[in-house]
Every structure is written in C-alpha cells, then in structure tokens.
mmCIF file with all atom_site columns, C-alpha atoms in Angstrom:
data_model
loop_
_atom_site.group_PDB
_atom_site.id
_atom_site.type_symbol
_atom_site.label_atom_id
_atom_site.label_alt_id
_atom_site.label_comp_id
_atom_site.label_asym_id
_atom_site.label_entity_id
_atom_site.label_seq_id
_atom_site.pdbx_PDB_ins_code
_atom_site.Cartn_x
_atom_site.Cartn_y
_atom_site.Cartn_z
_atom_site.occupancy
_atom_site.B_iso_or_equiv
_atom_site.pdbx_formal_charge
_atom_site.auth_seq_id
_atom_site.auth_comp_id
_atom_site.auth_asym_id
_atom_site.auth_atom_id
_atom_site.pdbx_PDB_model_num
ATOM 1   C CA . UNK E 1 1   ? 1.638  -15.422 -17.899 1.00 50.00 ? 1   UNK E CA 1
ATOM 2   C CA . UNK E 1 2   ? 2.294  -15.754 -21.685 1.00 57.00 ? 2   UNK E CA 1
ATOM 3   C CA . UNK E 1 3   ? 5.691  -14.410 -23.240 1.00 64.00 ? 3   UNK E CA 1
ATOM 4   C CA . UNK E 1 4   ? 6.368  -14.428 -26.769 1.00 83.00 ? 4   UNK E CA 1
ATOM 5   C CA . UNK E 1 5   ? 9.472  -16.759 -26.010 1.00 77.00 ? 5   UNK E CA 1
ATOM 6   C CA . UNK E 1 6   ? 10.421 -15.402 -29.384 1.00 78.00 ? 6   UNK E CA 1
ATOM 7   C CA . UNK E 1 7   ? 10.164 -11.975 -28.349 1.00 83.00 ? 7   UNK E CA 1
ATOM 8   C CA . UNK E 1 8   ? 12.425 -12.957 -25.350 1.00 80.00 ? 8   UNK E CA 1
ATOM 9   C CA . UNK E 1 9   ? 15.205 -14.334 -27.534 1.00 79.00 ? 9   UNK E CA 1
ATOM 10  C CA . UNK E 1 10  ? 15.097 -12.108 -29.306 1.00 83.00 ? 10  UNK E CA 1
ATOM 11  C CA . UNK E 1 11  ? 15.547 -9.143  -26.696 1.00 86.00 ? 11  UNK E CA 1
ATOM 12  C CA . UNK E 1 12  ? 18.108 -11.467 -24.765 1.00 85.00 ? 12  UNK E CA 1
ATOM 13  C CA . UNK E 1 13  ? 20.443 -11.625 -27.634 1.00 87.00 ? 13  UNK E CA 1
ATOM 14  C CA . UNK E 1 14  ? 20.294 -8.423  -28.643 1.00 90.00 ? 14  UNK E CA 1
ATOM 15  C CA . UNK E 1 15  ? 21.749 -7.452  -25.432 1.00 91.00 ? 15  UNK E CA 1
ATOM 16  C CA . UNK E 1 16  ? 24.452 -10.006 -25.072 1.00 91.00 ? 16  UNK E CA 1
ATOM 17  C CA . UNK E 1 17  ? 25.521 -8.941  -27.982 1.00 93.00 ? 17  UNK E CA 1
ATOM 18  C CA . UNK E 1 18  ? 25.074 -4.945  -26.740 1.00 93.00 ? 18  UNK E CA 1
ATOM 19  C CA . UNK E 1 19  ? 27.162 -5.767  -24.250 1.00 93.00 ? 19  UNK E CA 1
ATOM 20  C CA . UNK E 1 20  ? 31.199 -6.835  -25.885 1.00 96.00 ? 20  UNK E CA 1
ATOM 21  C CA . UNK E 1 21  ? 29.688 -4.278  -28.287 1.00 96.00 ? 21  UNK E CA 1
ATOM 22  C CA . UNK E 1 22  ? 29.456 -1.557  -25.878 1.00 96.00 ? 22  UNK E CA 1
ATOM 23  C CA . UNK E 1 23  ? 32.886 -2.806  -23.395 1.00 96.00 ? 23  UNK E CA 1
ATOM 24  C CA . UNK E 1 24  ? 36.120 -2.348  -26.783 1.00 97.00 ? 24  UNK E CA 1
ATOM 25  C CA . UNK E 1 25  ? 34.498 -5.345  -28.998 1.00 98.00 ? 25  UNK E CA 1
ATOM 26  C CA . UNK E 1 26  ? 34.867 -5.991  -31.763 1.00 98.00 ? 26  UNK E CA 1
ATOM 27  C CA . UNK E 1 27  ? 31.488 -8.099  -33.838 1.00 97.00 ? 27  UNK E CA 1
ATOM 28  C CA . UNK E 1 28  ? 32.671 -10.902 -35.761 1.00 98.00 ? 28  UNK E CA 1
ATOM 29  C CA . UNK E 1 29  ? 28.937 -12.721 -37.696 1.00 97.00 ? 29  UNK E CA 1
ATOM 30  C CA . UNK E 1 30  ? 30.800 -14.303 -41.279 1.00 98.00 ? 30  UNK E CA 1
ATOM 31  C CA . UNK E 1 31  ? 33.812 -16.155 -41.100 1.00 98.00 ? 31  UNK E CA 1
ATOM 32  C CA . UNK E 1 32  ? 35.891 -13.908 -43.735 1.00 98.00 ? 32  UNK E CA 1
ATOM 33  C CA . UNK E 1 33  ? 35.330 -11.414 -41.024 1.00 98.00 ? 33  UNK E CA 1
ATOM 34  C CA . UNK E 1 34  ? 37.355 -13.507 -38.136 1.00 98.00 ? 34  UNK E CA 1
ATOM 35  C CA . UNK E 1 35  ? 39.998 -14.029 -40.937 1.00 98.00 ? 35  UNK E CA 1
ATOM 36  C CA . UNK E 1 36  ? 40.782 -10.856 -41.706 1.00 98.00 ? 36  UNK E CA 1
ATOM 37  C CA . UNK E 1 37  ? 40.274 -10.652 -38.058 1.00 98.00 ? 37  UNK E CA 1
ATOM 38  C CA . UNK E 1 38  ? 42.650 -13.585 -36.983 1.00 96.00 ? 38  UNK E CA 1
ATOM 39  C CA . UNK E 1 39  ? 45.947 -12.441 -39.479 1.00 95.00 ? 39  UNK E CA 1
ATOM 40  C CA . UNK E 1 40  ? 46.149 -8.857  -38.321 1.00 97.00 ? 40  UNK E CA 1
ATOM 41  C CA . UNK E 1 41  ? 49.652 -8.761  -36.152 1.00 97.00 ? 41  UNK E CA 1
ATOM 42  C CA . UNK E 1 42  ? 49.375 -8.677  -32.129 1.00 97.00 ? 42  UNK E CA 1
ATOM 43  C CA . UNK E 1 43  ? 47.773 -10.182 -29.424 1.00 98.00 ? 43  UNK E CA 1
ATOM 44  C CA . UNK E 1 44  ? 44.282 -10.742 -30.033 1.00 98.00 ? 44  UNK E CA 1
ATOM 45  C CA . UNK E 1 45  ? 41.362 -11.314 -27.599 1.00 98.00 ? 45  UNK E CA 1
ATOM 46  C CA . UNK E 1 46  ? 38.625 -13.793 -28.719 1.00 98.00 ? 46  UNK E CA 1
ATOM 47  C CA . UNK E 1 47  ? 36.020 -13.625 -25.778 1.00 97.00 ? 47  UNK E CA 1
ATOM 48  C CA . UNK E 1 48  ? 33.591 -16.371 -27.784 1.00 97.00 ? 48  UNK E CA 1
ATOM 49  C CA . UNK E 1 49  ? 29.467 -15.795 -26.193 1.00 95.00 ? 49  UNK E CA 1
ATOM 50  C CA . UNK E 1 50  ? 26.691 -17.065 -25.399 1.00 90.00 ? 50  UNK E CA 1
ATOM 51  C CA . UNK E 1 51  ? 23.535 -16.793 -24.169 1.00 82.00 ? 51  UNK E CA 1
ATOM 52  C CA . UNK E 1 52  ? 23.939 -19.150 -21.337 1.00 75.00 ? 52  UNK E CA 1
ATOM 53  C CA . UNK E 1 53  ? 22.961 -17.498 -18.372 1.00 67.00 ? 53  UNK E CA 1
ATOM 54  C CA . UNK E 1 54  ? 24.882 -18.797 -15.313 1.00 70.00 ? 54  UNK E CA 1
ATOM 55  C CA . UNK E 1 55  ? 28.924 -19.098 -17.561 1.00 85.00 ? 55  UNK E CA 1
ATOM 56  C CA . UNK E 1 56  ? 27.851 -16.826 -19.815 1.00 84.00 ? 56  UNK E CA 1
ATOM 57  C CA . UNK E 1 57  ? 26.556 -13.766 -16.916 1.00 89.00 ? 57  UNK E CA 1
ATOM 58  C CA . UNK E 1 58  ? 29.564 -14.615 -15.403 1.00 94.00 ? 58  UNK E CA 1
ATOM 59  C CA . UNK E 1 59  ? 31.976 -13.847 -18.831 1.00 96.00 ? 59  UNK E CA 1
ATOM 60  C CA . UNK E 1 60  ? 30.440 -11.005 -20.690 1.00 95.00 ? 60  UNK E CA 1
ATOM 61  C CA . UNK E 1 61  ? 31.061 -8.748  -17.629 1.00 95.00 ? 61  UNK E CA 1
ATOM 62  C CA . UNK E 1 62  ? 34.228 -10.307 -16.958 1.00 97.00 ? 62  UNK E CA 1
ATOM 63  C CA . UNK E 1 63  ? 34.763 -9.434  -20.219 1.00 97.00 ? 63  UNK E CA 1
ATOM 64  C CA . UNK E 1 64  ? 34.426 -5.798  -20.136 1.00 97.00 ? 64  UNK E CA 1
ATOM 65  C CA . UNK E 1 65  ? 35.854 -5.427  -17.245 1.00 97.00 ? 65  UNK E CA 1
ATOM 66  C CA . UNK E 1 66  ? 38.721 -7.100  -17.713 1.00 98.00 ? 66  UNK E CA 1
ATOM 67  C CA . UNK E 1 67  ? 40.267 -5.059  -20.163 1.00 97.00 ? 67  UNK E CA 1
ATOM 68  C CA . UNK E 1 68  ? 41.081 -2.432  -18.142 1.00 97.00 ? 68  UNK E CA 1
ATOM 69  C CA . UNK E 1 69  ? 44.399 -3.220  -17.711 1.00 97.00 ? 69  UNK E CA 1
ATOM 70  C CA . UNK E 1 70  ? 47.212 -1.238  -18.707 1.00 97.00 ? 70  UNK E CA 1
ATOM 71  C CA . UNK E 1 71  ? 48.318 -4.520  -20.084 1.00 98.00 ? 71  UNK E CA 1
ATOM 72  C CA . UNK E 1 72  ? 45.996 -5.288  -23.275 1.00 96.00 ? 72  UNK E CA 1
ATOM 73  C CA . UNK E 1 73  ? 45.481 -7.234  -26.421 1.00 98.00 ? 73  UNK E CA 1
ATOM 74  C CA . UNK E 1 74  ? 46.407 -4.831  -29.846 1.00 98.00 ? 74  UNK E CA 1
ATOM 75  C CA . UNK E 1 75  ? 41.839 -6.510  -30.607 1.00 98.00 ? 75  UNK E CA 1
ATOM 76  C CA . UNK E 1 76  ? 39.052 -7.732  -28.712 1.00 98.00 ? 76  UNK E CA 1
ATOM 77  C CA . UNK E 1 77  ? 36.678 -8.934  -31.091 1.00 98.00 ? 77  UNK E CA 1
ATOM 78  C CA . UNK E 1 78  ? 33.766 -11.879 -30.236 1.00 98.00 ? 78  UNK E CA 1
ATOM 79  C CA . UNK E 1 79  ? 31.600 -14.595 -31.999 1.00 97.00 ? 79  UNK E CA 1
ATOM 80  C CA . UNK E 1 80  ? 28.456 -15.311 -30.376 1.00 96.00 ? 80  UNK E CA 1
ATOM 81  C CA . UNK E 1 81  ? 28.105 -19.977 -30.764 1.00 93.00 ? 81  UNK E CA 1
ATOM 82  C CA . UNK E 1 82  ? 24.600 -21.585 -31.548 1.00 89.00 ? 82  UNK E CA 1
ATOM 83  C CA . UNK E 1 83  ? 23.708 -17.355 -33.828 1.00 93.00 ? 83  UNK E CA 1
ATOM 84  C CA . UNK E 1 84  ? 26.749 -16.902 -35.653 1.00 95.00 ? 84  UNK E CA 1
ATOM 85  C CA . UNK E 1 85  ? 27.175 -20.790 -35.951 1.00 96.00 ? 85  UNK E CA 1
ATOM 86  C CA . UNK E 1 86  ? 29.821 -20.027 -39.584 1.00 98.00 ? 86  UNK E CA 1
ATOM 87  C CA . UNK E 1 87  ? 32.391 -17.119 -38.123 1.00 98.00 ? 87  UNK E CA 1
ATOM 88  C CA . UNK E 1 88  ? 32.387 -19.005 -34.522 1.00 97.00 ? 88  UNK E CA 1
ATOM 89  C CA . UNK E 1 89  ? 33.609 -23.005 -35.996 1.00 96.00 ? 89  UNK E CA 1
ATOM 90  C CA . UNK E 1 90  ? 35.711 -20.890 -38.463 1.00 97.00 ? 90  UNK E CA 1
ATOM 91  C CA . UNK E 1 91  ? 37.328 -18.705 -35.604 1.00 97.00 ? 91  UNK E CA 1
ATOM 92  C CA . UNK E 1 92  ? 37.373 -22.632 -33.659 1.00 97.00 ? 92  UNK E CA 1
ATOM 93  C CA . UNK E 1 93  ? 39.298 -23.588 -36.512 1.00 96.00 ? 93  UNK E CA 1
ATOM 94  C CA . UNK E 1 94  ? 42.279 -21.067 -35.722 1.00 96.00 ? 94  UNK E CA 1
ATOM 95  C CA . UNK E 1 95  ? 42.438 -22.133 -31.750 1.00 96.00 ? 95  UNK E CA 1
ATOM 96  C CA . UNK E 1 96  ? 44.139 -25.400 -33.169 1.00 90.00 ? 96  UNK E CA 1
ATOM 97  C CA . UNK E 1 97  ? 44.161 -28.764 -32.922 1.00 86.00 ? 97  UNK E CA 1
ATOM 98  C CA . UNK E 1 98  ? 43.760 -29.082 -28.775 1.00 87.00 ? 98  UNK E CA 1
ATOM 99  C CA . UNK E 1 99  ? 41.523 -26.636 -28.870 1.00 85.00 ? 99  UNK E CA 1
ATOM 100 C CA . UNK E 1 100 ? 37.728 -28.101 -27.235 1.00 86.00 ? 100 UNK E CA 1
ATOM 101 C CA . UNK E 1 101 ? 34.330 -26.705 -27.988 1.00 90.00 ? 101 UNK E CA 1
ATOM 102 C CA . UNK E 1 102 ? 33.868 -24.696 -24.799 1.00 90.00 ? 102 UNK E CA 1
ATOM 103 C CA . UNK E 1 103 ? 31.062 -21.302 -24.953 1.00 93.00 ? 103 UNK E CA 1
ATOM 104 C CA . UNK E 1 104 ? 31.471 -19.079 -23.220 1.00 95.00 ? 104 UNK E CA 1
ATOM 105 C CA . UNK E 1 105 ? 35.412 -19.089 -23.181 1.00 96.00 ? 105 UNK E CA 1
ATOM 106 C CA . UNK E 1 106 ? 38.480 -16.831 -24.412 1.00 98.00 ? 106 UNK E CA 1
ATOM 107 C CA . UNK E 1 107 ? 41.273 -17.954 -26.009 1.00 98.00 ? 107 UNK E CA 1
ATOM 108 C CA . UNK E 1 108 ? 44.222 -14.978 -27.119 1.00 98.00 ? 108 UNK E CA 1
ATOM 109 C CA . UNK E 1 109 ? 46.014 -15.475 -29.966 1.00 98.00 ? 109 UNK E CA 1
ATOM 110 C CA . UNK E 1 110 ? 49.269 -14.088 -30.418 1.00 97.00 ? 110 UNK E CA 1
ATOM 111 C CA . UNK E 1 111 ? 50.274 -12.380 -34.414 1.00 97.00 ? 111 UNK E CA 1
ATOM 112 C CA . UNK E 1 112 ? 47.298 -15.398 -34.888 1.00 96.00 ? 112 UNK E CA 1
ATOM 113 C CA . UNK E 1 113 ? 48.397 -18.440 -33.214 1.00 96.00 ? 113 UNK E CA 1
ATOM 114 C CA . UNK E 1 114 ? 46.263 -19.413 -30.647 1.00 97.00 ? 114 UNK E CA 1
ATOM 115 C CA . UNK E 1 115 ? 48.683 -19.263 -27.338 1.00 97.00 ? 115 UNK E CA 1
ATOM 116 C CA . UNK E 1 116 ? 46.588 -19.715 -24.157 1.00 97.00 ? 116 UNK E CA 1
ATOM 117 C CA . UNK E 1 117 ? 42.975 -20.648 -23.397 1.00 97.00 ? 117 UNK E CA 1
ATOM 118 C CA . UNK E 1 118 ? 39.857 -20.237 -20.304 1.00 97.00 ? 118 UNK E CA 1
ATOM 119 C CA . UNK E 1 119 ? 37.301 -22.408 -21.001 1.00 95.00 ? 119 UNK E CA 1
ATOM 120 C CA . UNK E 1 120 ? 33.498 -22.535 -19.002 1.00 94.00 ? 120 UNK E CA 1
ATOM 121 C CA . UNK E 1 121 ? 34.786 -25.191 -17.307 1.00 94.00 ? 121 UNK E CA 1
ATOM 122 C CA . UNK E 1 122 ? 36.858 -22.207 -15.762 1.00 96.00 ? 122 UNK E CA 1
ATOM 123 C CA . UNK E 1 123 ? 34.764 -19.333 -16.339 1.00 96.00 ? 123 UNK E CA 1
ATOM 124 C CA . UNK E 1 124 ? 30.789 -21.337 -14.945 1.00 94.00 ? 124 UNK E CA 1
ATOM 125 C CA . UNK E 1 125 ? 30.559 -21.467 -10.577 1.00 93.00 ? 125 UNK E CA 1
ATOM 126 C CA . UNK E 1 126 ? 33.682 -19.081 -10.826 1.00 95.00 ? 126 UNK E CA 1
ATOM 127 C CA . UNK E 1 127 ? 32.669 -15.030 -9.671  1.00 92.00 ? 127 UNK E CA 1
ATOM 128 C CA . UNK E 1 128 ? 33.059 -11.964 -11.844 1.00 93.00 ? 128 UNK E CA 1
ATOM 129 C CA . UNK E 1 129 ? 36.312 -11.254 -10.421 1.00 97.00 ? 129 UNK E CA 1
ATOM 130 C CA . UNK E 1 130 ? 38.237 -14.843 -10.542 1.00 97.00 ? 130 UNK E CA 1
ATOM 131 C CA . UNK E 1 131 ? 37.571 -14.592 -13.749 1.00 98.00 ? 131 UNK E CA 1
ATOM 132 C CA . UNK E 1 132 ? 38.767 -11.223 -14.281 1.00 98.00 ? 132 UNK E CA 1
ATOM 133 C CA . UNK E 1 133 ? 41.624 -11.917 -12.604 1.00 98.00 ? 133 UNK E CA 1
ATOM 134 C CA . UNK E 1 134 ? 42.075 -15.081 -14.719 1.00 98.00 ? 134 UNK E CA 1
ATOM 135 C CA . UNK E 1 135 ? 42.301 -13.302 -18.296 1.00 98.00 ? 135 UNK E CA 1
ATOM 136 C CA . UNK E 1 136 ? 45.008 -10.313 -16.826 1.00 98.00 ? 136 UNK E CA 1
ATOM 137 C CA . UNK E 1 137 ? 46.930 -13.257 -16.219 1.00 98.00 ? 137 UNK E CA 1
ATOM 138 C CA . UNK E 1 138 ? 47.191 -13.750 -19.348 1.00 98.00 ? 138 UNK E CA 1
ATOM 139 C CA . UNK E 1 139 ? 46.986 -10.594 -20.555 1.00 98.00 ? 139 UNK E CA 1
ATOM 140 C CA . UNK E 1 140 ? 50.285 -10.344 -18.339 1.00 98.00 ? 140 UNK E CA 1
ATOM 141 C CA . UNK E 1 141 ? 51.831 -13.183 -19.716 1.00 98.00 ? 141 UNK E CA 1
ATOM 142 C CA . UNK E 1 142 ? 51.638 -11.420 -23.746 1.00 98.00 ? 142 UNK E CA 1
ATOM 143 C CA . UNK E 1 143 ? 49.577 -8.798  -24.005 1.00 98.00 ? 143 UNK E CA 1
ATOM 144 C CA . UNK E 1 144 ? 52.061 -5.730  -23.901 1.00 95.00 ? 144 UNK E CA 1
ATOM 145 C CA . UNK E 1 145 ? 51.573 -1.977  -21.797 1.00 94.00 ? 145 UNK E CA 1
ATOM 146 C CA . UNK E 1 146 ? 49.150 0.674   -23.633 1.00 84.00 ? 146 UNK E CA 1
#
C-alpha cells in the first residue's frame, strides 16, 4: 500500500480545522487576527489546535461539546499550532509570562487577560468527558450565562 503523505496530511489538517469551525470557533490564522480577537471585551476561549492524534483527538471533541452549557465565553477562537505558526506565537504572547507552550490546550481570557488554562497534560490520556467537565468548570467560574 502506497499512501501519498502530503495528501493524507492535507486531509487531516482540513478535518481538524473544520471540526473547530463547524463547532462555532473562529479560526485565527494571522498575528493581526489574534490581536483583534484578544482585544474584544468579555471572555474569550482560545483553543490551541493540534494534529497530535492522541491529545488532539480528545481536545477537539471536548471543545465542540463544552460550549453546550448555560455559561460560556463571549468569543470562541482557535489557532493551529505547527500550522499557523505566527498566529499561534502571537496568541501565546497574550497568555502571560508563566504560560508554557502546550498543544493542544485551552486558555480562557477575560478582557484580554489570561485567567485560566488547560494544558496538554490535562488532556492527553484523559477521556473527553473529563476535559469537557474541566472546560465547563472554567465557564462556570469566569463566564456569564447566555
């Protein structure tokens, strides 16, 4: 069996991006788009997407299902680590000095300031429901009812 690796990766990336967009997340692909999104008032959940099969395959479904909750962020955005490198680096600059790069991950910002984070170590090896519960706990603490 001979598989075209580039075709396979292109399809995998398209699917990973599409999962987030179809779940209501705004895809940020440039540093300028990141800065504009972070400036918006209210709460913003940033999902740092990744093609990592084990953690990404848990994080994307968790991100999609977590938003079905009474309280949720004003804005849902995503950057793609390893793909939109400049946008991801710009987002991480907004996450604060204590932030350790992690993908996939979730960072919740309130009026442009990072208030909470769920890193890869809290995603990989966990089931999607426990990640959903962790995300929704952040919503409960920091977000308004919709």
